[in-house]
XYZ file of C-alpha atoms in Angstrom:
611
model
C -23.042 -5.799 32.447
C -22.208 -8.467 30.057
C -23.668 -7.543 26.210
C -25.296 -10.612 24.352
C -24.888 -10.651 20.691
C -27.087 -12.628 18.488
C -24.601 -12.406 15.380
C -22.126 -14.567 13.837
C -18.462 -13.950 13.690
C -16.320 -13.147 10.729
C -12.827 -12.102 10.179
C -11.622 -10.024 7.301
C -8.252 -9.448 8.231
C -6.838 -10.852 11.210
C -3.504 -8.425 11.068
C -3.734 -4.912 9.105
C -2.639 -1.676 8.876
C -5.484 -0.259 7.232
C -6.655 2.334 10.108
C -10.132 1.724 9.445
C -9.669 -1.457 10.902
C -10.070 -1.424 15.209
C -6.898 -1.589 16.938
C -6.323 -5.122 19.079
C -7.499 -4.761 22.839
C -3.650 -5.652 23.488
C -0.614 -4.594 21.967
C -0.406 -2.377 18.702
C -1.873 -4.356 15.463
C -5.349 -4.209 14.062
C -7.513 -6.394 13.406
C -10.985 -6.044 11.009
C -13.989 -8.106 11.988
C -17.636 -8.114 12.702
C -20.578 -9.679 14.194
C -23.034 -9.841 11.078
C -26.308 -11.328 9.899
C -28.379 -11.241 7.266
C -31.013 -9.777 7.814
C -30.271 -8.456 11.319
C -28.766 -9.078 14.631
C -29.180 -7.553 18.054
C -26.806 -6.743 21.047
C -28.539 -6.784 24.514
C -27.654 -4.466 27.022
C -28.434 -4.770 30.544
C -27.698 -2.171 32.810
C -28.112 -2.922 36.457
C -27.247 0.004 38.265
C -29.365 3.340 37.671
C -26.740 5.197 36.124
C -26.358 6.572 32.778
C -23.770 5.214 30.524
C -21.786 6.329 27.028
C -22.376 3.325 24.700
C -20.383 3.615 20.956
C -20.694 0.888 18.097
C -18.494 0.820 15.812
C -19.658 -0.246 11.975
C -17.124 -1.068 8.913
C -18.430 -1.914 5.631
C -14.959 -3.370 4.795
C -15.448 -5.481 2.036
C -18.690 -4.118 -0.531
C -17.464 -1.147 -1.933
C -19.642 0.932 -0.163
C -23.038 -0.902 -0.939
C -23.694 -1.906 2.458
C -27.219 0.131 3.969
C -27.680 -0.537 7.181
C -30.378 0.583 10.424
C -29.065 1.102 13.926
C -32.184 0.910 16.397
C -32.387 0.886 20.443
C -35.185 -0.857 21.410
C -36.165 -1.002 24.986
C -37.785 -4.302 26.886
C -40.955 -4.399 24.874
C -39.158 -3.955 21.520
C -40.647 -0.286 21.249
C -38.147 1.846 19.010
C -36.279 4.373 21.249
C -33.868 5.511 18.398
C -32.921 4.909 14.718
C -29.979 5.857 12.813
C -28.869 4.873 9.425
C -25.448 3.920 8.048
C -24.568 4.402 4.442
C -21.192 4.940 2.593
C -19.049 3.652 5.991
C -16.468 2.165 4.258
C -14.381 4.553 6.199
C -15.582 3.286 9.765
C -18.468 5.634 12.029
C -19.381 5.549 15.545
C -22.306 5.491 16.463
C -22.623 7.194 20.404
C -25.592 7.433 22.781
C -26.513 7.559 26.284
C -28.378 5.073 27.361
C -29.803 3.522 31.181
C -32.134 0.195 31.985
C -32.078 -2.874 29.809
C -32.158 -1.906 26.189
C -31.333 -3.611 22.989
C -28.976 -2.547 19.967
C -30.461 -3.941 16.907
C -28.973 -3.656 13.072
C -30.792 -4.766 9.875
C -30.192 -4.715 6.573
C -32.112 -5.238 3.166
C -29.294 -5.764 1.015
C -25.752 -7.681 2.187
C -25.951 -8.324 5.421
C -25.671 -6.077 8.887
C -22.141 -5.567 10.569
C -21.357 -4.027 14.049
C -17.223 -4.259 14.712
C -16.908 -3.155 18.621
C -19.152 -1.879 21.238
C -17.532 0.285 23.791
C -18.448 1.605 26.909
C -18.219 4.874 28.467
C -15.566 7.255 27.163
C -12.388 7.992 27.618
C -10.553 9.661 30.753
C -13.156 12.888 32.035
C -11.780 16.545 32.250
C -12.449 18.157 35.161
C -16.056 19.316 35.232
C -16.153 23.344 35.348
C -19.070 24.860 37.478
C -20.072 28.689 36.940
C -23.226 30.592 38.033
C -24.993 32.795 36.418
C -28.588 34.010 37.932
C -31.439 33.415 39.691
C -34.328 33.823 37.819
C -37.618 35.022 40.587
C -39.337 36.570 37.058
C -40.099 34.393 34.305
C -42.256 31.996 36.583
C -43.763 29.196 34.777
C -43.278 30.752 31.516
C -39.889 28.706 30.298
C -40.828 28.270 26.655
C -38.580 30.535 24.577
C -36.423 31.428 27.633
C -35.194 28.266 28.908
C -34.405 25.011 27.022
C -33.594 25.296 23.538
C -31.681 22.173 23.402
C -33.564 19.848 25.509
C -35.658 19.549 28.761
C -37.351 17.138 31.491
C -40.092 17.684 33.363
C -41.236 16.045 36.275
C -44.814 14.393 35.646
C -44.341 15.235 31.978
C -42.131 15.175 29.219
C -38.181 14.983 27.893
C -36.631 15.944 25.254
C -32.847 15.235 25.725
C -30.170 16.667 23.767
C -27.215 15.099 22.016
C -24.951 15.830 24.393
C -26.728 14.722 27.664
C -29.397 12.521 29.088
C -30.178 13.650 33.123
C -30.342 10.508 35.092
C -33.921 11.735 36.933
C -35.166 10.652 40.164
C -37.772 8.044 40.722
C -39.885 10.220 42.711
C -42.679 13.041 41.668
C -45.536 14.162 42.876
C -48.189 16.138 40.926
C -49.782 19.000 42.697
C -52.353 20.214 40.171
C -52.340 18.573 36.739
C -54.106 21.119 34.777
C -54.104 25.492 36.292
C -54.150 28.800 35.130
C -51.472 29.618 37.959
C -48.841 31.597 35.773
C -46.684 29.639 38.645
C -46.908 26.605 37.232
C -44.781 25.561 34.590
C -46.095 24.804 30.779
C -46.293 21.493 29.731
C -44.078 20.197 26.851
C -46.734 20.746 24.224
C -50.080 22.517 23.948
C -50.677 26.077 25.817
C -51.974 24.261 29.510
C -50.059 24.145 32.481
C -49.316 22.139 35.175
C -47.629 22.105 38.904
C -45.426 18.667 39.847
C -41.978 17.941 41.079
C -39.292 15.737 41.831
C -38.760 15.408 45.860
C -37.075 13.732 48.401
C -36.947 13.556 52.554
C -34.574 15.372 53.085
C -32.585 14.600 49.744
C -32.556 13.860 45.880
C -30.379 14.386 42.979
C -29.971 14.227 38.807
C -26.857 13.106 37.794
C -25.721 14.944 34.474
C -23.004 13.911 32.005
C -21.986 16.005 29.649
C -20.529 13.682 26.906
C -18.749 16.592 24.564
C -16.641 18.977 25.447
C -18.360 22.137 25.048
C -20.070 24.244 28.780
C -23.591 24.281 28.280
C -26.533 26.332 30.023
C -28.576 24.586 32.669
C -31.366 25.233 34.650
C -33.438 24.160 37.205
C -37.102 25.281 38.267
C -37.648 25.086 41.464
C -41.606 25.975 42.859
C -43.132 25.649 46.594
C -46.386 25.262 45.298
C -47.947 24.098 48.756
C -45.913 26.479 50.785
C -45.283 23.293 52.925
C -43.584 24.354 55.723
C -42.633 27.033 53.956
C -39.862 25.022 52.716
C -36.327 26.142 53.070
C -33.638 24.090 50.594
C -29.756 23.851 49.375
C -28.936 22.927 46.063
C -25.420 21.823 45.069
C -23.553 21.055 42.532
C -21.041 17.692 43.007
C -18.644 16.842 40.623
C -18.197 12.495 40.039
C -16.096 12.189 44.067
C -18.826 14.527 45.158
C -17.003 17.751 45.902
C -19.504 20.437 46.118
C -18.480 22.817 43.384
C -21.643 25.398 43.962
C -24.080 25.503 46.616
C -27.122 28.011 46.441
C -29.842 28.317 49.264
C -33.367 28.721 48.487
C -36.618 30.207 50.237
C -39.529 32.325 49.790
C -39.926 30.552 46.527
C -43.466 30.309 46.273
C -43.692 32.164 43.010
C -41.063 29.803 41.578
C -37.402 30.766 40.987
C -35.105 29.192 38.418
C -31.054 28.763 39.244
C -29.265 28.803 36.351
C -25.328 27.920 35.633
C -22.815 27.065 33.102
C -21.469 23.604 33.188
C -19.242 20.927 31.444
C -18.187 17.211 32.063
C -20.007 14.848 34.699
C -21.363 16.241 38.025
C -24.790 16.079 39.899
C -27.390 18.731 40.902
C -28.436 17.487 44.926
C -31.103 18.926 46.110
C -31.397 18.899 50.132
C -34.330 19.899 52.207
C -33.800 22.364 55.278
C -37.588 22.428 56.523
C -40.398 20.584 54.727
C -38.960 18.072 51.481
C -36.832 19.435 49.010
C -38.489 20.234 45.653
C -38.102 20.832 42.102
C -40.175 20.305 38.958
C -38.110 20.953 35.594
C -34.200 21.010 34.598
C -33.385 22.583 30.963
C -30.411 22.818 28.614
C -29.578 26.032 26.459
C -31.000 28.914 26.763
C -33.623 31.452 24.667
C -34.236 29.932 21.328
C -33.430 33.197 19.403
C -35.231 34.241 16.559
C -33.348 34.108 13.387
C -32.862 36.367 10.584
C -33.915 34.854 7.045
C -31.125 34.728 4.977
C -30.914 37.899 2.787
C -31.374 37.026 -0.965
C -32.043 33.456 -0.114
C -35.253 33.857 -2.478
C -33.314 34.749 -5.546
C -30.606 32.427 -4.994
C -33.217 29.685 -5.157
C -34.083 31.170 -8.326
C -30.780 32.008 -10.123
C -30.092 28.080 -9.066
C -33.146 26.681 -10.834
C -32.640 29.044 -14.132
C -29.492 28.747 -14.265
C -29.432 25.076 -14.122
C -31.858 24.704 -16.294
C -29.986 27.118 -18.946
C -26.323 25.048 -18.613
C -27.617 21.907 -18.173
C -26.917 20.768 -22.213
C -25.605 17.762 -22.983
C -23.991 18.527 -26.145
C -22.341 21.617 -25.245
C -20.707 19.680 -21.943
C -19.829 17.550 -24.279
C -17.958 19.912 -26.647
C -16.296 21.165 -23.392
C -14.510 18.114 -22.137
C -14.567 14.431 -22.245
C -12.128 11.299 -23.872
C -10.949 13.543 -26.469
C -9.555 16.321 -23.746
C -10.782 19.447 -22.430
C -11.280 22.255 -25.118
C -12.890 24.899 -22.737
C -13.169 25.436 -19.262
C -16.161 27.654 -19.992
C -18.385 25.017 -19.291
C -20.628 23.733 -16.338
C -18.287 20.856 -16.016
C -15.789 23.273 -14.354
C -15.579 23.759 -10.529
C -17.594 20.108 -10.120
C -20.690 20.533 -11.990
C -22.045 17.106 -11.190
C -21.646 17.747 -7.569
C -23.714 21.144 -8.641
C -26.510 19.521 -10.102
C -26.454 16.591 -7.328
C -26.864 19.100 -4.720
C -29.822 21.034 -6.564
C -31.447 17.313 -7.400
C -31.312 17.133 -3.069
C -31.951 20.787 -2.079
C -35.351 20.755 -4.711
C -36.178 17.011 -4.258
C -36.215 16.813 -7.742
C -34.576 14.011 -9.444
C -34.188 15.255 -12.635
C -31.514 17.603 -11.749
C -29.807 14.160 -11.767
C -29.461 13.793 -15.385
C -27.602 16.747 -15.574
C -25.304 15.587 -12.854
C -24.762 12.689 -14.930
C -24.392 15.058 -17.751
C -21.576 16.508 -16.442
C -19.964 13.344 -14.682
C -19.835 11.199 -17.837
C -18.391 13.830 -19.523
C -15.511 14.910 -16.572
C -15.384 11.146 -15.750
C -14.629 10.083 -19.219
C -11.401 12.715 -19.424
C -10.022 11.570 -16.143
C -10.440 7.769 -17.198
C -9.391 8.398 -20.585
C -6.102 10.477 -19.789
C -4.705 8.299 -16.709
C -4.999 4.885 -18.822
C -2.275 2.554 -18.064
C -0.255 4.838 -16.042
C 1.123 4.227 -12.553
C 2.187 7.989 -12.313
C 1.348 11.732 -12.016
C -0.212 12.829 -15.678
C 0.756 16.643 -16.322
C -2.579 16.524 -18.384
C -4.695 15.735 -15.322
C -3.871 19.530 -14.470
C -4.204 20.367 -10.682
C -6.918 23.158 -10.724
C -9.110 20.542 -12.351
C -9.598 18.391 -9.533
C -13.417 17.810 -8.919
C -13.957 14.290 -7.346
C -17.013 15.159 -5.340
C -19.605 15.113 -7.835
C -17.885 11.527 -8.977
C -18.312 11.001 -5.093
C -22.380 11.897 -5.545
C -22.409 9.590 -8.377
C -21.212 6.337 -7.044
C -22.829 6.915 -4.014
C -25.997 7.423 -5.942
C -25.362 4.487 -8.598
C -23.051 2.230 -7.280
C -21.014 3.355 -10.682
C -17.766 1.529 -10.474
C -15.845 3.932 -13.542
C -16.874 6.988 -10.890
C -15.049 5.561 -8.181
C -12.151 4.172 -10.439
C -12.080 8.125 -11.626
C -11.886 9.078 -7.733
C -8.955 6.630 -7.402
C -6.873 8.121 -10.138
C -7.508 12.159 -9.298
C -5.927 11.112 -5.744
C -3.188 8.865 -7.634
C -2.600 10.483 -11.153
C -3.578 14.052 -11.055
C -0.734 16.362 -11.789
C 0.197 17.396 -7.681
C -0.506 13.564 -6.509
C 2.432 12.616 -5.588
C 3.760 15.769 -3.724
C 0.875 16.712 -1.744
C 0.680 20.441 -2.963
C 3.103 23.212 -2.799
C 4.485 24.854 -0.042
C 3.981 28.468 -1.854
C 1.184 30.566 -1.588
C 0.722 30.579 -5.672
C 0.191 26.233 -5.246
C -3.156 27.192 -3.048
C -5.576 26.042 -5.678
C -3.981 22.831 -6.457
C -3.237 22.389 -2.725
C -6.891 22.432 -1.783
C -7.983 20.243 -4.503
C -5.576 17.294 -4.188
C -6.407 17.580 0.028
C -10.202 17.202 -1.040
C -8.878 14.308 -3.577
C -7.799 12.610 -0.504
C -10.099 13.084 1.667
C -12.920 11.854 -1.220
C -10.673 8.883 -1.708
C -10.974 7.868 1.953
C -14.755 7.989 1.684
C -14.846 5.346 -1.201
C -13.173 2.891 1.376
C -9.091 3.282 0.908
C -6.885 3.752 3.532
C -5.627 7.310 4.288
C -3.173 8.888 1.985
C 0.213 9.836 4.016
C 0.477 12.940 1.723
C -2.572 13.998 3.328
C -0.863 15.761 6.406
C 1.537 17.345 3.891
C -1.316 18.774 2.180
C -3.001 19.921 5.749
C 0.319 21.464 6.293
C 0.737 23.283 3.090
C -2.433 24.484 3.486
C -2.462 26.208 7.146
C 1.265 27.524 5.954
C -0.604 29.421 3.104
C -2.860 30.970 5.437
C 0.417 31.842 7.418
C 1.486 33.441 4.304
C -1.312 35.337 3.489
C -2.344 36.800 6.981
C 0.484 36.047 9.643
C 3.938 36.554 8.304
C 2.475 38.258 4.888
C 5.041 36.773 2.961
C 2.536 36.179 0.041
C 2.393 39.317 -1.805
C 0.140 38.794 -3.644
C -3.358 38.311 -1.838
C -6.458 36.168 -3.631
C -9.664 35.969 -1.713
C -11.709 32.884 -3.607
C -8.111 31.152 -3.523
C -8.392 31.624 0.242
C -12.368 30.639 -0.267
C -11.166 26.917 -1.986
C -8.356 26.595 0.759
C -11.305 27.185 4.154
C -13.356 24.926 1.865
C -10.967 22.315 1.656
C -9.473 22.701 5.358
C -13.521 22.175 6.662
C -13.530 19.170 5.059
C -10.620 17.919 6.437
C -11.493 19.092 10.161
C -15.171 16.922 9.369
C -12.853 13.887 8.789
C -10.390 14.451 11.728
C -11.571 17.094 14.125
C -8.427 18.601 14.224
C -7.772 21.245 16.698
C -5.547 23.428 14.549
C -8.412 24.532 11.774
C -11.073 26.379 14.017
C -8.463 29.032 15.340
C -6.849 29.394 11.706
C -10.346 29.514 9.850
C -11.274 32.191 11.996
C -8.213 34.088 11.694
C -8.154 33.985 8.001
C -12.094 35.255 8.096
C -11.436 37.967 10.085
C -8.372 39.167 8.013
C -10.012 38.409 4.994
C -12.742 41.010 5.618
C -10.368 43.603 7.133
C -8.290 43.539 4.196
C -10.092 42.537 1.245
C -13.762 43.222 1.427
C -15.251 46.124 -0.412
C -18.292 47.703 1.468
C -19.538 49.732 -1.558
C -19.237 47.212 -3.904
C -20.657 44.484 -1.644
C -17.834 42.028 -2.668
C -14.272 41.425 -2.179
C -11.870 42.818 -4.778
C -9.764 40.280 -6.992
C -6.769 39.800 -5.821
C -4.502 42.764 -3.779
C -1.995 43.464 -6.821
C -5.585 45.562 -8.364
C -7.812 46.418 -5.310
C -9.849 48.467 -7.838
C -11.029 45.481 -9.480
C -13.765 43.918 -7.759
C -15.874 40.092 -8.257
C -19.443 39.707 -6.808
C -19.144 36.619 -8.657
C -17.083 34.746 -6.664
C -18.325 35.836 -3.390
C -20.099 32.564 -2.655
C -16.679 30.752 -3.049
C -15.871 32.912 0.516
C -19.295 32.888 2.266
C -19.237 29.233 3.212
C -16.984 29.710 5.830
C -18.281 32.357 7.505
C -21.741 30.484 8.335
C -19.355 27.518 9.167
C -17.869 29.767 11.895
C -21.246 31.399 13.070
C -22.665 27.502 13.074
C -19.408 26.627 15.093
C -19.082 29.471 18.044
C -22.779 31.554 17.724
C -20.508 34.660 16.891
C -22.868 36.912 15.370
C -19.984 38.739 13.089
C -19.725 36.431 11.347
C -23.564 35.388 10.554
C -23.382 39.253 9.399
C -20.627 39.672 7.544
C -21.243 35.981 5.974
C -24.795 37.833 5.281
C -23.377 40.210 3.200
C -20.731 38.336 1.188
C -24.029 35.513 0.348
C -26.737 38.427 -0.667
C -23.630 40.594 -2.362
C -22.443 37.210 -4.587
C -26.391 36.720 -5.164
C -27.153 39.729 -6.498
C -23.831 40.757 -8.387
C -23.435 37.204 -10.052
C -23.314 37.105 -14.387
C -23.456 34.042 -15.096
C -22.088 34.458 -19.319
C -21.114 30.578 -18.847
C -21.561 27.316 -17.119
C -18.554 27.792 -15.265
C -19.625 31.286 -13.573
C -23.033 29.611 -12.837
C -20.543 26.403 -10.787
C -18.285 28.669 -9.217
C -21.879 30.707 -7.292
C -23.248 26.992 -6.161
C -19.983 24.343 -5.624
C -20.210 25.692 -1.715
C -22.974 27.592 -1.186
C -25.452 25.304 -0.436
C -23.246 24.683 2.459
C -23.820 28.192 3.556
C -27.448 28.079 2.887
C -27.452 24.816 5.626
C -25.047 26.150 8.058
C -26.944 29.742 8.132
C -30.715 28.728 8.179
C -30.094 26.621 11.840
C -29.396 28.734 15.130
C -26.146 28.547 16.135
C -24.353 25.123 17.573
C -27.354 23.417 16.670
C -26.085 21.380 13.566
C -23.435 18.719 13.250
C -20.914 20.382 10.905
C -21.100 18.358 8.407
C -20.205 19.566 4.805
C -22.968 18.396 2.084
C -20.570 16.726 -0.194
């Protein structure tokens, strides 16, 4: 399969180190180019076997400052629209990964600029070994699959799919509809609606569906398999091959006139054969996950949304951010401004679809924006004044990404340059936490405006897994903090969304568990202030902590941690006191993080932070 691109060819850098840029197909340099066209171009893709391939683009907006909007579509033959996706603020680089079979075409369009695809890449990279486990067989449930079976995705023969993310079944050619519309509790329900129906895949004496499981993770798949006609009766294997086709499971069916479903657990590439031992071998619907599990409203979630909206309201005063902070310096930190109001505001302007809470974003940016600019001027090194546990660049982040504000990004640029811990990437001790997280989040923001990485950035990812090494492993920390652990999960999250890093998952989770164990005060429905007074105990900056525990539940489906992450949310809800702006920050920097992460069932959401 050759790909034919309609673009033009452009070269921004023929020999970088920048990262961003795609490494050579030879040797070690980089190289940053694109195909590109104004107001579109399209890659065609013709694949001539039947298989199912991994296909990744790869987009840079090198050179606009971020400005670049761009659509990704797969068409198929007749230019219908298969998929869309849409690409803003990739200065930093993003793949773009599907699955995809038959001739299609890739197609990118702009309205502003013009579009830009780098590389287009084909399957992955070298497979683990696909794992293979059992788990029932299913004579009960019958044709009844909906809210059993399928939770992530599902085909059925003479019906529909839904596919998930991480798989699309290559299906046979062959089916065969036995009854397209029956009150048989046999046959299976059709995709939508209440009806039913009874078809199948088949094949004399063979057929199969080749699966490939493009992440990492074992998933739950089943098969329905129905002898509607009793022709024969039939009598059938089905195996399970891995990509040489080594059986790695074989079950035997018969009798299955009432319908039976197999069911295993299974991860990488293999295929699901089906072989006939009398009559044709038969079956009629393969799904991914199981149950879809009802899930508990988020306690307090109604007066959280209503704190946020009265509170805002109430802070949201221009003069008195004002009075708080700006060119002339910062006379209180008793002010919405502090712990990133504009990123606040920017978040309740997208969680209410209400623009106006913009205003008081900008409120709050001008004012922060105009201190940072105003006490960095004309220096080239770290400003003591630019104090490290005032390092809020996300809401300058929302800002430019919003307006296209070039003093917001030129802020961003200097917190990650300027700020008082710049230059030394945090501080090995325990009592540096604070500033630690904030300069890591300073890099990481600065990397989403379009600049390279910042090599201080692994110090600061080291700094920061050694605190939680200090607090909970070697307890060499005395002195134990729980929302300076809060800032240091948030800020370690962030960085595992920009580098998928192995190390944070097992640490995050050890920290959570410790933190609760050690820390958490069941009567008072909060954790206490710090372990040098246990006695004295802060609803108020509960929701500082709770992000990470719906972060975990959304990660692994470990229901401790939806409930203990329950009672840290409703606890910081209902014990807030919000006497300033900056209480009324502190309860929603991270929380609308939790409120995302907690109102999906678990491993259904990319983990993406809302920034």
């Amino acid at each position: 399969m050759v790909p034919v691109v309609s673009g033009a060819l452009h070269t921004w850098n023929p020999g970088t180190t920048d990262i961003r840029a795609l490494q050579k197909a030879t040797g070690t340099g980089r190289i940053a180019a694109t195909w590109y066209q104004y107001p579109g171009f399209s890659i065609d893709l013709n694949f001539t076997d039947q298989n199912v391939h991994q296909v990744a683009i790869y987009c840079l907006d090198w050179d606009s400052g971020g400005l670049r909007r761009q659509s990704i579509e797969i068409l198929d033959a007749n230019n219908n629209v298969l998929d869309t996706r849409t690409l803003s603020s990739f200065m930093g680089g993003q793949y773009l990964v599907w699955n995809l079979k038959g001739r299609v075409k890739i197609r990118a369009s702009v309205t502003t600029s013009n579009a830009v695809i780098g590389g287009i890449f084909f399957d992955g990279g070298t497979p683990s070994a696909p794992t293979v486990s059992f788990v029932t067989l299913d004579t009960a449930t019958q044709g009844n699959w909906k809210g059993k079976y399928g939770i992530d995705g599902y085909s059925l023969a003479g019906d529909l799919s839904s596919n998930p993310a991480y798989v699309v079944p290559g299906l046979p050619a062959a089916s065969y509809t036995w009854n397209p519309l029956t009150t048989d509790i046999r046959a299976l329900q059709k995709a939508t609606g209440t009806s039913r129906f009874a078809a199948t895949w088949y094949g004399n004496p063979t057929f199969s569906v080749d699966l490939n499981f493009t992440d990492q993770n074992v998933h739950q798949v089943a098969i329905y398999a129905l002898d509607w006609d009793s022709w024969g009766p039939r009598r059938q294997s089905i195996e399970i091959l891995d990509a040489n086709n080594n059986v790695l499971d074989t079950r035997a069916l018969s009798s299955f006139s009432g319908g039976q479903y197999l069911v295993w657990n299974i991860k990488g590439r293999v295929k699901i054969r089906a072989t006939a031992l009398s009559g044709n071998a038969v079956f009629g619907g393969i799904f991914f996950g199981g149950a879809s599990a009802v899930l508990e409203p988020i306690p307090q979630l109604p007066a959280w949304e209503n704190n946020m909206t009265v509170g805002g309201a109430r802070f949201c005063n221009q003069a008195e951010i004002n009075s708080a902070i700006g060119a002339g310096g910062v006379i209180t930190e008793g002010n919405v401004w502090y712990y990133d109001g504009a990123k606040v505001y920017a978040q309740i302007g997208a969680y209410t679809n209400n623009p106006s809470w913009y205003t008081c974003a900008g409120y709050s940016n001008t004012a922060y924006r105009s201190w940072v600019l105003t006490t960095t001027e004309g220096a080239n090194w770290p400003v003591g004044r630019l104090n490290g546990w005032r390092i809020f660049p996300h809401g300058l982040l929302a800002d430019f990404q919003r307006s296209g504000a070039i003093e917001s990004k030129t802020a961003i640029q200097r917190l990650a340059k300027n700020s008082a811990w710049a230059e030394n990437g945090g501080g090995l001790g325990c009592e540096a936490s604070r500033e630690t997280a904030y300069i890591l989040q300073s890099y990481l923001v600065s990397e989403a405006i379009g600049l390279p990485r910042n090599p201080l950035l692994a110090t600061s990812v080291n700094y920061a897994l050694g605190h939680l090494n200090q607090w909970f492993v070697s307890r060499s920390c005395t002195n134990l903090v729980p929302f300076m652990v809060g800032l240091t999960l948030e800020a370690l999250i962030n960085y595992y969304e920009a580098t998928g890093d192995s190390r944070i998952p097992p640490a995050i989770t050890l920290a959570a568990d410790e933190l609760w164990l050690r820390a958490w005060v069941p009567s008072q429905n909060a954790f206490y202030y710090e372990s040098a007074d246990p006695t004295f105990v802060t609803a108020d900056l509960n929701l500082l902590v709770a992000p990470a525990y719906a972060w975990l539940w959304q990660l692994t489906g470990d229901k401790r941690f939806q409930e203990r992450g329950d009672q840290i949310f409703a606890g910081g809800v209902l014990g807030a006191q919000y006497w300033s702006g900056k209480q009324f920050s502190q309860n929603y920097r991270s929380s609308f993080n939790y409120v995302k992460w907690r109102s999906a069932p678990a491993r259904s959401l990319p983990l993406t932070v809302i920034r």
